[in-house]
Amino acid sequence: MHGLPANLEDALLGLVREKLFEGGAPLTVETDLFAAGLDSMGIMQLMISIEERFGVRVPESAVTRDNFSTASSLAAMVRRCAAPA
Amino acid sequence: MKALSDSIVEAIFARAAEEPERAAFVGRDGELSFGRLVAEVERWATVIVRLPGFPAEGVARIGVRCPDGVQHAVLMLAVMRAGGCAVPVAGELPADERSMLARTTALHGVLSQGGQERAADESERHEIGGGLRWERLAAEEPCFPVEDFESVCPAFIRFSSGTTGASKGVVLSHGTLRERLDSANRRLGIGGTDRVLWTLPMAHHFAVSILLYLREGATVVLPEGSLAGDLLTAACQYGATVFYGSPFQAALLAAEASERDWPGLRLAVSTAAPLAPETAGAFVRRYGVRLAQGFGIIEAGLPLLSTSGEDSMVVGRPDDFELRLEGNGREGGLCLRGPGMFDAYLSPWCPRQEVMADGWFHTGDLARQEADGSIRLVGRLKSVINVGGSKCFPEEIEEVLRRHEGVVDARVHGEEHARWGMLPVADILPVDGTFPPTDGELSAHCRRRLAGYKIPVRYQMVSELPRTASGKVRRV
């Protein structure tokens, strides 16, 4: 287990910027990612990166609009995935 | 505009004329009847032939860069209706890959919706209505023999993955498309009463999908979004009868939280990547329909489909395709031939007759033939990395990594992964082993040049890379 960074929201925002959006789109932790163009390939890439970077497993049932809508909601999801069941 | 003759568009128009009131598309973009689809395609074809730079003679090579939706399908058909050859430009391609694609196919121009091109000459950019833009490109001298290319009556070019590395561009003619759809539908059995839930990226899946559904008079259901909840909502609202998607989407659907049923579902096909047994099990438990496993390759269409669903690596028994295993044993490289085989590789130009000089197309898959004649996939012979259905080649990723100033050489391979099938990982030989480039620097470097799924998920610094006798990096 990698342990989650304290500033998980920012780490996820960085990941979203790095992986998904070419150029410097002005994103914040509350930007609606679906409105910014998050599609199925993007979701797949986010899942891969989150699992690799934070050492968690994101179950298929967690792939919902609520969880993937912002960097902030992604962070909440990652914390739940990392919590012992 | 040229008259329609034996074109795939003519086949679709002929079917549309039988029931012009029937819906060709429903869902996110509203309902479009077959009658209106024909009118829209004709209207855009008329616009396209008048675009600046559309060649008066020969076959126009037109890129289509458009998000998934009715407009994407209309534009692709309109390019073909206008006598052109349509080249989908996937939305996820960064600028470098797009310009490589444009150069390799010597595009006359690109029709696009959304997105912003930065490098283009403003004077060659034209707003053409409907939120669409035509970008005329400098007519570079094609690196393929134009006469040979045009002689096959090309309708469609698709790159099997990236535009560099080992991807060559697959040319499909109108005749090939018609044969291919007939052949694939012998296995799929899609008809006018079907409603097919659309889940895949259109730039990667168009022939044995959109073209096939429209030609059979079936309705394409476009969901609002790509999440499982969106798919299921559209499926129920519009009475979808067919699911054709990736194993990942099947897994998402099987795990969807609302516990809604999909009562109208009669055929579910998983394609593009190996289906995990857990996904197959979860899907049939949830929806009561076994996932059929399709074996689709761009050179051959959908030559195999397993409907038994008992073992997810079994891709079916050959019917109108002939199969052979290299070495003529029970296990070997899978070779096939049958109706609707591709016409040529574009770059470097190589017609099918030469590719299949021994009479067979070598798929690069390692397969075994079971006692009942069905084919089981057991591995890959080629270096392709299949990331959840999106394919790339190690060579193209290595080539990009080598361009980083801190990298002497790189070796990429696909690491097996339970959910995605494979993920690219890289061994890096750094210029300076004491201060090697960071993962973040390497990823950012790749991000500007490669589609996201091709970016290695991990980088391992090494002090040497194993080589073959000829000096090439030895593949894992």
XYZ file of C-alpha atoms in Angstrom:
561
model
C 0.000 0.000 0.000
C 1.446 3.350 -1.041
C -0.400 5.441 1.533
C -2.428 8.370 0.253
C -0.915 11.855 -0.015
C -2.339 14.441 2.383
C -3.293 16.721 -0.509
C -5.094 13.989 -2.411
C -7.431 16.447 -4.186
C -4.478 18.294 -5.692
C -2.725 15.063 -6.587
C -5.850 13.926 -8.436
C -6.231 17.261 -10.149
C -2.638 16.955 -11.323
C -3.372 13.491 -12.591
C -6.462 14.668 -14.459
C -4.445 17.466 -16.061
C -1.572 15.192 -16.915
C -3.642 12.338 -18.302
C -6.717 13.834 -19.842
C -6.586 17.370 -21.035
C -4.132 18.584 -23.561
C -2.967 22.136 -23.034
C -3.609 24.111 -19.904
C -7.364 24.044 -19.437
C -8.243 25.993 -16.272
C -9.298 23.189 -13.957
C -10.009 23.318 -10.249
C -10.868 20.543 -7.818
C -14.540 21.446 -8.348
C -14.533 21.570 -12.182
C -17.194 19.282 -13.667
C -15.009 16.763 -15.493
C -17.849 15.419 -17.630
C -18.630 18.934 -18.838
C -14.892 19.319 -19.558
C -15.041 16.280 -21.839
C -14.404 13.192 -19.705
C -15.457 10.223 -21.844
C -15.189 6.456 -21.551
C -11.551 6.354 -22.654
C -10.805 9.079 -20.135
C -12.537 7.155 -17.362
C -10.481 4.095 -18.215
C -7.266 6.113 -18.076
C -8.202 7.711 -14.790
C -8.917 4.292 -13.267
C -5.583 2.926 -14.486
C -3.658 5.942 -13.172
C -5.453 6.055 -9.832
C -4.842 2.368 -9.227
C -1.191 2.624 -10.233
C -0.425 5.844 -8.407
C -2.297 5.294 -5.156
C -2.171 1.516 -4.924
C -5.921 1.118 -4.506
C -8.409 -0.973 -6.423
C -11.370 0.926 -7.841
C -14.274 -1.510 -8.166
C -16.498 -1.310 -11.262
C -19.428 -0.389 -9.032
C -17.596 2.827 -8.067
C -17.595 4.087 -11.668
C -20.525 6.463 -11.262
C -21.236 10.037 -12.250
C -21.087 11.162 -8.630
C -17.639 9.679 -8.065
C -16.064 10.850 -11.322
C -17.605 14.307 -11.560
C -14.771 16.331 -9.930
C -11.236 15.882 -8.582
C -12.771 16.406 -5.177
C -15.299 13.575 -5.563
C -12.562 11.349 -6.995
C -10.517 11.982 -3.850
C -13.435 10.927 -1.649
C -13.805 7.776 -3.722
C -10.084 6.967 -3.518
C -10.218 7.360 0.284
C -13.137 4.918 0.432
C -11.294 2.469 -1.820
C -8.217 2.697 0.411
C -10.130 2.234 3.660
C -10.015 -1.293 5.082
C -13.281 -3.056 4.313
C -21.235 14.195 -57.859
C -20.559 10.666 -59.021
C -23.495 8.302 -59.275
C -23.802 5.656 -56.618
C -22.827 2.238 -57.825
C -21.929 -0.723 -55.683
C -20.992 1.632 -52.911
C -21.673 0.818 -49.299
C -23.704 4.007 -49.101
C -25.924 2.778 -51.931
C -26.570 -0.405 -49.966
C -27.582 1.638 -46.916
C -29.757 3.957 -49.003
C -31.498 0.985 -50.619
C -32.387 -0.445 -47.209
C -33.450 2.991 -45.989
C -35.865 3.324 -48.920
C -37.736 0.211 -47.759
C -38.724 1.826 -44.468
C -37.896 5.536 -44.531
C -39.962 6.224 -41.405
C -38.031 3.814 -39.233
C -35.530 5.387 -36.829
C -31.868 5.099 -37.807
C -30.760 6.828 -34.606
C -32.495 7.503 -31.311
C -31.245 8.871 -28.012
C -28.913 11.697 -27.145
C -29.063 13.544 -30.462
C -32.804 13.063 -30.912
C -34.462 10.771 -33.410
C -33.340 10.612 -37.027
C -35.371 8.495 -39.427
C -33.748 6.563 -42.260
C -35.407 8.928 -44.719
C -33.871 11.948 -43.032
C -30.527 10.177 -42.680
C -30.401 9.797 -46.470
C -31.315 13.466 -46.937
C -28.641 14.581 -44.442
C -25.957 12.437 -46.066
C -26.883 13.782 -49.512
C -26.859 17.360 -48.230
C -23.423 17.052 -46.644
C -22.026 15.175 -49.641
C -23.036 18.139 -51.788
C -21.249 20.488 -49.388
C -18.152 18.287 -49.295
C -17.588 18.085 -53.061
C -17.593 21.895 -53.210
C -15.028 22.394 -50.442
C -11.840 24.186 -51.460
C -9.192 21.579 -52.124
C -11.638 18.750 -52.869
C -9.993 17.152 -55.892
C -11.867 17.267 -59.188
C -10.326 13.951 -60.223
C -9.545 10.820 -58.295
C -10.476 9.867 -54.755
C -10.502 12.579 -52.082
C -8.913 11.544 -48.793
C -10.879 13.247 -46.064
C -10.242 13.111 -42.336
C -13.269 13.126 -40.021
C -12.642 14.377 -36.511
C -15.955 14.466 -34.763
C -17.276 13.355 -31.377
C -19.471 10.275 -31.331
C -22.990 10.957 -32.428
C -25.296 11.260 -35.420
C -23.061 13.927 -36.967
C -20.050 11.588 -36.957
C -21.954 8.884 -38.817
C -23.501 11.358 -41.269
C -20.117 12.874 -42.123
C -18.427 9.522 -42.614
C -21.224 8.426 -44.957
C -21.248 11.798 -46.734
C -17.512 11.551 -47.489
C -18.065 8.107 -48.993
C -21.181 9.309 -50.844
C -19.084 12.125 -52.306
C -16.751 9.473 -53.724
C -14.128 10.143 -51.099
C -12.225 7.895 -48.777
C -13.059 8.583 -45.117
C -10.321 8.548 -42.499
C -11.492 8.773 -38.881
C -9.263 10.952 -36.706
C -9.780 9.815 -33.127
C -10.480 12.563 -30.607
C -7.894 11.308 -28.146
C -4.987 11.740 -30.564
C -2.663 14.575 -29.556
C -1.465 17.034 -32.208
C 1.673 15.046 -33.085
C -0.274 11.897 -33.834
C -2.865 13.846 -35.815
C -0.314 15.457 -38.085
C 1.410 12.124 -38.566
C -1.914 10.600 -39.597
C -2.617 13.490 -41.993
C 0.822 13.124 -43.589
C 0.732 9.353 -43.872
C -2.658 9.378 -45.581
C -1.879 12.574 -47.526
C -5.251 13.995 -46.519
C -6.783 16.676 -48.701
C -8.386 18.066 -45.575
C -10.100 17.365 -42.288
C -13.735 17.902 -41.356
C -13.971 18.580 -37.666
C -16.441 19.409 -34.985
C -15.137 20.870 -31.754
C -11.458 20.728 -30.841
C -8.962 23.361 -31.817
C -6.134 23.089 -34.258
C -3.332 25.439 -33.382
C -0.770 24.903 -36.091
C -3.044 25.293 -39.087
C -2.868 28.186 -41.480
C -5.875 30.381 -40.688
C -6.555 31.059 -44.356
C -7.147 27.379 -45.017
C -9.709 27.001 -42.267
C -13.357 27.318 -43.250
C -16.468 27.314 -41.105
C -18.985 25.321 -43.143
C -22.083 25.452 -40.957
C -23.535 23.013 -38.473
C -20.660 23.762 -36.099
C -18.277 22.110 -38.546
C -14.944 23.257 -39.837
C -13.061 22.266 -42.955
C -9.351 22.515 -42.761
C -7.690 22.253 -46.131
C -4.281 20.637 -45.924
C -1.282 21.138 -48.148
C -1.557 18.408 -50.743
C 1.651 16.616 -49.967
C 2.935 14.035 -52.390
C 1.491 10.766 -51.062
C 4.033 8.153 -50.036
C 1.808 5.453 -51.544
C 1.075 4.818 -55.240
C -2.081 6.851 -55.824
C -3.144 4.916 -58.916
C -2.985 1.593 -57.104
C -4.782 3.093 -54.130
C -7.594 4.473 -56.267
C -7.909 1.290 -58.298
C -9.298 -0.597 -55.293
C -12.209 1.862 -54.922
C -11.269 2.846 -51.359
C -14.012 3.893 -48.939
C -12.302 3.870 -45.604
C -8.836 3.849 -44.037
C -8.256 2.912 -40.462
C -5.082 2.735 -38.501
C -5.084 -0.327 -36.330
C -3.545 1.702 -33.545
C -1.122 4.601 -33.541
C 0.173 6.160 -36.657
C 3.778 5.193 -36.117
C 5.428 1.979 -35.009
C 4.013 -1.033 -36.706
C 0.625 0.396 -37.655
C 0.200 0.563 -41.408
C -3.243 1.940 -42.180
C -5.796 -0.575 -43.438
C -7.593 0.293 -46.671
C -11.135 -1.021 -47.107
C -12.966 -0.703 -50.414
C -16.694 -0.396 -50.950
C -16.835 -3.982 -52.219
C -14.901 -5.244 -49.226
C -17.201 -3.444 -46.815
C -20.282 -4.984 -48.416
C -18.828 -8.486 -48.310
C -17.611 -7.956 -44.784
C -20.975 -6.827 -43.456
C -22.739 -9.770 -45.102
C -20.249 -12.146 -43.566
C -20.330 -10.639 -40.066
C -24.110 -10.561 -40.012
C -24.292 -14.275 -40.723
C -22.967 -14.570 -37.184
C -24.625 -11.559 -35.544
C -28.046 -11.944 -37.145
C -28.973 -8.297 -36.704
C -32.201 -7.256 -38.412
C -34.616 -4.377 -38.821
C -36.320 -5.007 -35.492
C -33.076 -4.674 -33.558
C -32.040 -1.633 -31.576
C -28.313 -1.597 -30.876
C -26.973 0.204 -27.833
C -23.945 2.244 -28.944
C -21.034 2.080 -26.479
C -17.780 2.149 -28.471
C -15.775 5.063 -29.894
C -16.938 5.582 -33.488
C -13.444 6.524 -34.671
C -12.345 2.995 -33.757
C -15.497 1.055 -34.564
C -17.512 1.926 -37.621
C -17.609 -0.764 -40.306
C -18.865 -3.944 -38.652
C -21.001 -1.789 -36.406
C -22.608 1.482 -37.542
C -22.470 0.567 -41.249
C -23.774 -2.908 -40.526
C -26.668 -1.727 -38.354
C -27.764 0.913 -40.850
C -27.497 -1.484 -43.737
C -29.690 -4.002 -41.933
C -32.245 -1.324 -41.082
C -31.542 -1.567 -37.352
C -31.736 1.416 -35.015
C -28.673 2.788 -33.225
C -29.351 3.884 -29.632
C -27.034 6.676 -28.474
C -26.825 6.968 -24.666
C -26.388 10.294 -22.873
C -23.034 9.300 -21.430
C -20.679 6.365 -21.176
C -21.288 5.367 -17.555
C -23.106 2.121 -16.876
C -26.116 4.025 -15.519
C -26.372 6.017 -18.765
C -26.122 2.889 -20.874
C -28.811 1.087 -18.924
C -31.130 4.090 -18.913
C -30.884 4.403 -22.703
C -31.214 0.639 -23.157
C -34.459 0.573 -21.194
C -35.895 3.829 -22.513
C -35.356 2.940 -26.169
C -35.818 -0.821 -25.949
C -32.292 -1.807 -26.972
C -32.007 -5.456 -28.021
C -28.259 -5.670 -28.676
C -25.168 -4.812 -26.638
C -21.873 -4.693 -28.544
C -19.044 -3.385 -26.405
C -15.759 -3.907 -24.653
C -15.207 -6.252 -21.717
C -14.750 -3.171 -19.530
C -18.187 -1.852 -20.409
C -19.663 -5.307 -19.840
C -18.026 -5.331 -16.399
C -19.385 -1.860 -15.609
C -22.873 -2.899 -16.708
C -22.707 -6.066 -14.625
C -21.756 -4.010 -11.539
C -24.235 -1.166 -12.108
C -25.796 -0.201 -8.783
C -29.499 0.298 -9.563
C -30.223 -3.428 -10.036
C -32.422 -2.558 -13.016
C -33.008 -5.337 -15.499
C -32.545 -5.052 -19.281
C -35.604 -6.930 -20.418
C -35.252 -6.483 -24.184
C -31.651 -7.699 -24.427
C -31.295 -10.653 -26.815
C -27.684 -10.464 -28.010
C -24.664 -9.260 -26.036
C -21.259 -9.260 -27.687
C -17.948 -8.548 -26.020
C -15.215 -7.546 -28.419
C -11.835 -5.823 -28.732
C -10.141 -7.540 -25.785
C -10.195 -10.848 -23.919
C -13.189 -11.243 -21.644
C -12.417 -12.160 -18.038
C -14.439 -15.167 -16.791
C -15.652 -13.116 -13.788
C -17.126 -10.511 -16.136
C -18.800 -13.160 -18.259
C -20.290 -14.703 -15.102
C -21.413 -11.436 -13.554
C -23.046 -10.285 -16.804
C -25.114 -13.429 -17.319
C -26.185 -13.441 -13.661
C -27.376 -9.858 -13.915
C -29.038 -9.827 -17.338
C -29.702 -13.487 -18.119
C -27.917 -13.279 -21.489
C -24.542 -14.873 -22.124
C -21.876 -12.578 -23.529
C -20.763 -13.777 -26.936
C -17.058 -13.321 -27.514
C -16.237 -11.692 -30.842
C -12.905 -11.983 -32.580
C -12.623 -8.802 -34.605
C -9.593 -7.542 -36.481
C -9.552 -4.609 -38.831
C -7.991 -6.659 -41.638
C -10.791 -9.227 -41.592
C -13.859 -7.793 -39.862
C -15.537 -10.164 -37.453
C -14.463 -13.581 -38.730
C -15.331 -15.464 -35.536
C -18.028 -15.173 -32.901
C -18.543 -17.554 -30.040
C -22.087 -17.667 -28.772
C -21.616 -20.619 -26.433
C -20.213 -18.321 -23.773
C -18.808 -21.164 -21.716
C -15.170 -20.209 -21.977
C -14.303 -16.592 -22.619
C -11.102 -17.352 -24.530
C -12.977 -19.484 -27.058
C -13.907 -17.231 -29.958
C -16.031 -19.630 -31.955
C -15.993 -22.078 -34.811
C -15.188 -20.951 -38.328
C -18.108 -20.860 -40.775
C -17.505 -18.782 -43.905
C -13.827 -18.188 -42.999
C -11.136 -20.792 -43.512
C -8.620 -21.159 -40.734
C -5.197 -22.666 -40.447
C -2.748 -22.915 -37.573
C 0.892 -22.364 -38.472
C 2.815 -25.589 -38.256
C -0.425 -27.487 -38.929
C -0.556 -28.780 -35.385
C -3.314 -28.239 -32.824
C -1.667 -25.029 -31.663
C 0.046 -22.299 -33.655
C -0.200 -18.848 -35.189
C -3.757 -18.240 -36.351
C -4.109 -17.674 -40.097
C -7.362 -17.027 -41.885
C -8.999 -16.081 -45.155
C -12.569 -15.345 -46.106
C -15.036 -12.768 -47.396
C -14.411 -9.054 -46.888
C -10.681 -9.214 -46.256
C -8.954 -5.827 -46.363
C -7.699 -4.436 -49.678
C -4.260 -3.113 -48.795
C -1.961 -1.617 -46.234
C -1.464 2.039 -46.995
C 1.955 2.816 -45.606
C 4.123 1.211 -46.687
C 1.792 0.336 -49.563
C 1.165 -3.379 -49.760
C -1.860 -4.863 -51.527
C -3.676 -7.791 -49.937
C -2.363 -10.238 -52.558
C 1.166 -9.505 -51.372
C 0.344 -9.481 -47.672
C -1.354 -12.837 -48.192
C 1.268 -14.176 -50.601
C 0.935 -17.655 -49.097
C -2.839 -17.385 -49.366
C -3.386 -16.604 -45.685
C -3.595 -13.635 -43.389
C -1.417 -14.169 -40.332
C -3.297 -12.593 -37.436
C -0.428 -12.640 -34.953
C -2.569 -14.495 -32.428
C -1.505 -17.796 -31.000
C -4.463 -20.165 -31.058
C -5.457 -23.737 -30.384
C -8.203 -25.669 -32.131
C -10.405 -27.624 -29.742
C -11.804 -31.079 -30.486
C -15.157 -29.541 -31.520
C -13.425 -27.282 -34.050
C -13.709 -24.076 -32.054
C -10.770 -21.720 -31.736
C -9.249 -20.800 -28.394
C -6.876 -17.842 -28.179
C -3.808 -18.637 -26.116
C -1.507 -15.661 -26.697
C 0.002 -13.143 -29.062
C 2.911 -13.538 -31.448
C 3.196 -9.876 -32.351
C 4.304 -7.121 -30.021
C 0.952 -5.315 -29.871
C -0.218 -4.136 -26.452
C -3.989 -4.286 -25.984
C -5.057 -1.900 -23.211
C -8.669 -2.798 -22.525
C -9.393 -2.929 -26.267
C -7.231 -0.005 -27.389
C -4.178 -1.265 -29.183
C -0.710 0.190 -29.484
C 2.750 -0.976 -30.365
C 5.821 -0.859 -28.102
C 7.857 0.526 -31.005
C 5.880 3.769 -31.255
C 6.103 4.388 -27.496
C 9.839 3.619 -27.457
C 10.387 5.978 -30.360
C 8.742 8.810 -28.398
C 10.650 8.003 -25.193
C 13.974 8.044 -27.047
C 13.238 11.645 -28.061
C 13.376 12.720 -24.397
C 16.680 14.438 -23.672
C 17.311 12.329 -20.579
C 16.791 8.989 -22.357
C 19.358 7.001 -24.322
C 17.110 4.085 -25.105
C 13.861 2.510 -24.001
C 12.081 -0.784 -24.098
C 8.308 -1.057 -23.654
C 6.244 -4.144 -23.096
C 2.699 -5.031 -22.108
C 2.408 -6.156 -18.506
C -0.513 -8.494 -17.872
C -3.311 -6.988 -15.865
C -6.427 -8.697 -14.556
C -8.852 -5.965 -15.599
C -7.309 -4.267 -18.610
C -5.566 -7.236 -20.174
C -2.300 -5.340 -20.543
C -0.714 -2.077 -19.510
C 2.399 -0.548 -21.084
C 5.455 -0.396 -18.827
C 8.871 0.956 -19.845
C 12.478 0.127 -19.124
C 14.518 3.305 -19.499
C 18.236 3.567 -20.122
C 18.888 7.113 -18.839
C 21.610 9.482 -20.023
C 22.546 10.118 -16.406
C 21.862 7.233 -14.026
C 22.405 9.466 -10.990
C 19.751 11.975 -12.017
C 17.393 10.069 -14.289
C 14.223 11.745 -15.641
C 11.274 11.454 -13.253
C 8.092 9.497 -14.005
C 6.213 12.793 -14.192
C 8.622 14.242 -16.764
C 8.456 11.137 -18.917
C 4.655 10.977 -18.726
C 4.317 14.655 -19.629
C 6.694 14.133 -22.563
C 4.584 11.207 -23.780
C 1.292 12.992 -23.153
C 2.102 15.649 -25.730
C 2.883 13.034 -28.356
C 0.784 9.945 -27.682
C -2.821 9.052 -26.935
C -3.281 8.595 -23.177
C -3.652 4.814 -23.098
C -0.197 4.449 -24.679
C 1.593 6.266 -21.867
C 3.544 3.783 -19.737
C 2.086 3.336 -16.261
C 5.546 2.686 -14.800
C 9.154 3.467 -15.681
C 12.049 1.367 -14.505
C 15.559 2.790 -14.823
C 18.035 0.197 -16.057
C 21.757 0.291 -16.739
C 21.508 -1.715 -19.948
C 18.896 -3.123 -22.305
C 19.219 -6.660 -23.625
C 19.884 -6.740 -27.368
C 19.575 -9.238 -30.156
C 22.549 -10.265 -32.282
C 21.627 -7.573 -34.799
C 21.735 -4.864 -32.126
C 17.983 -4.380 -31.766
C 16.486 -4.192 -28.308
C 15.281 -7.670 -27.405
C 11.533 -7.801 -26.788
C 10.183 -9.111 -23.510
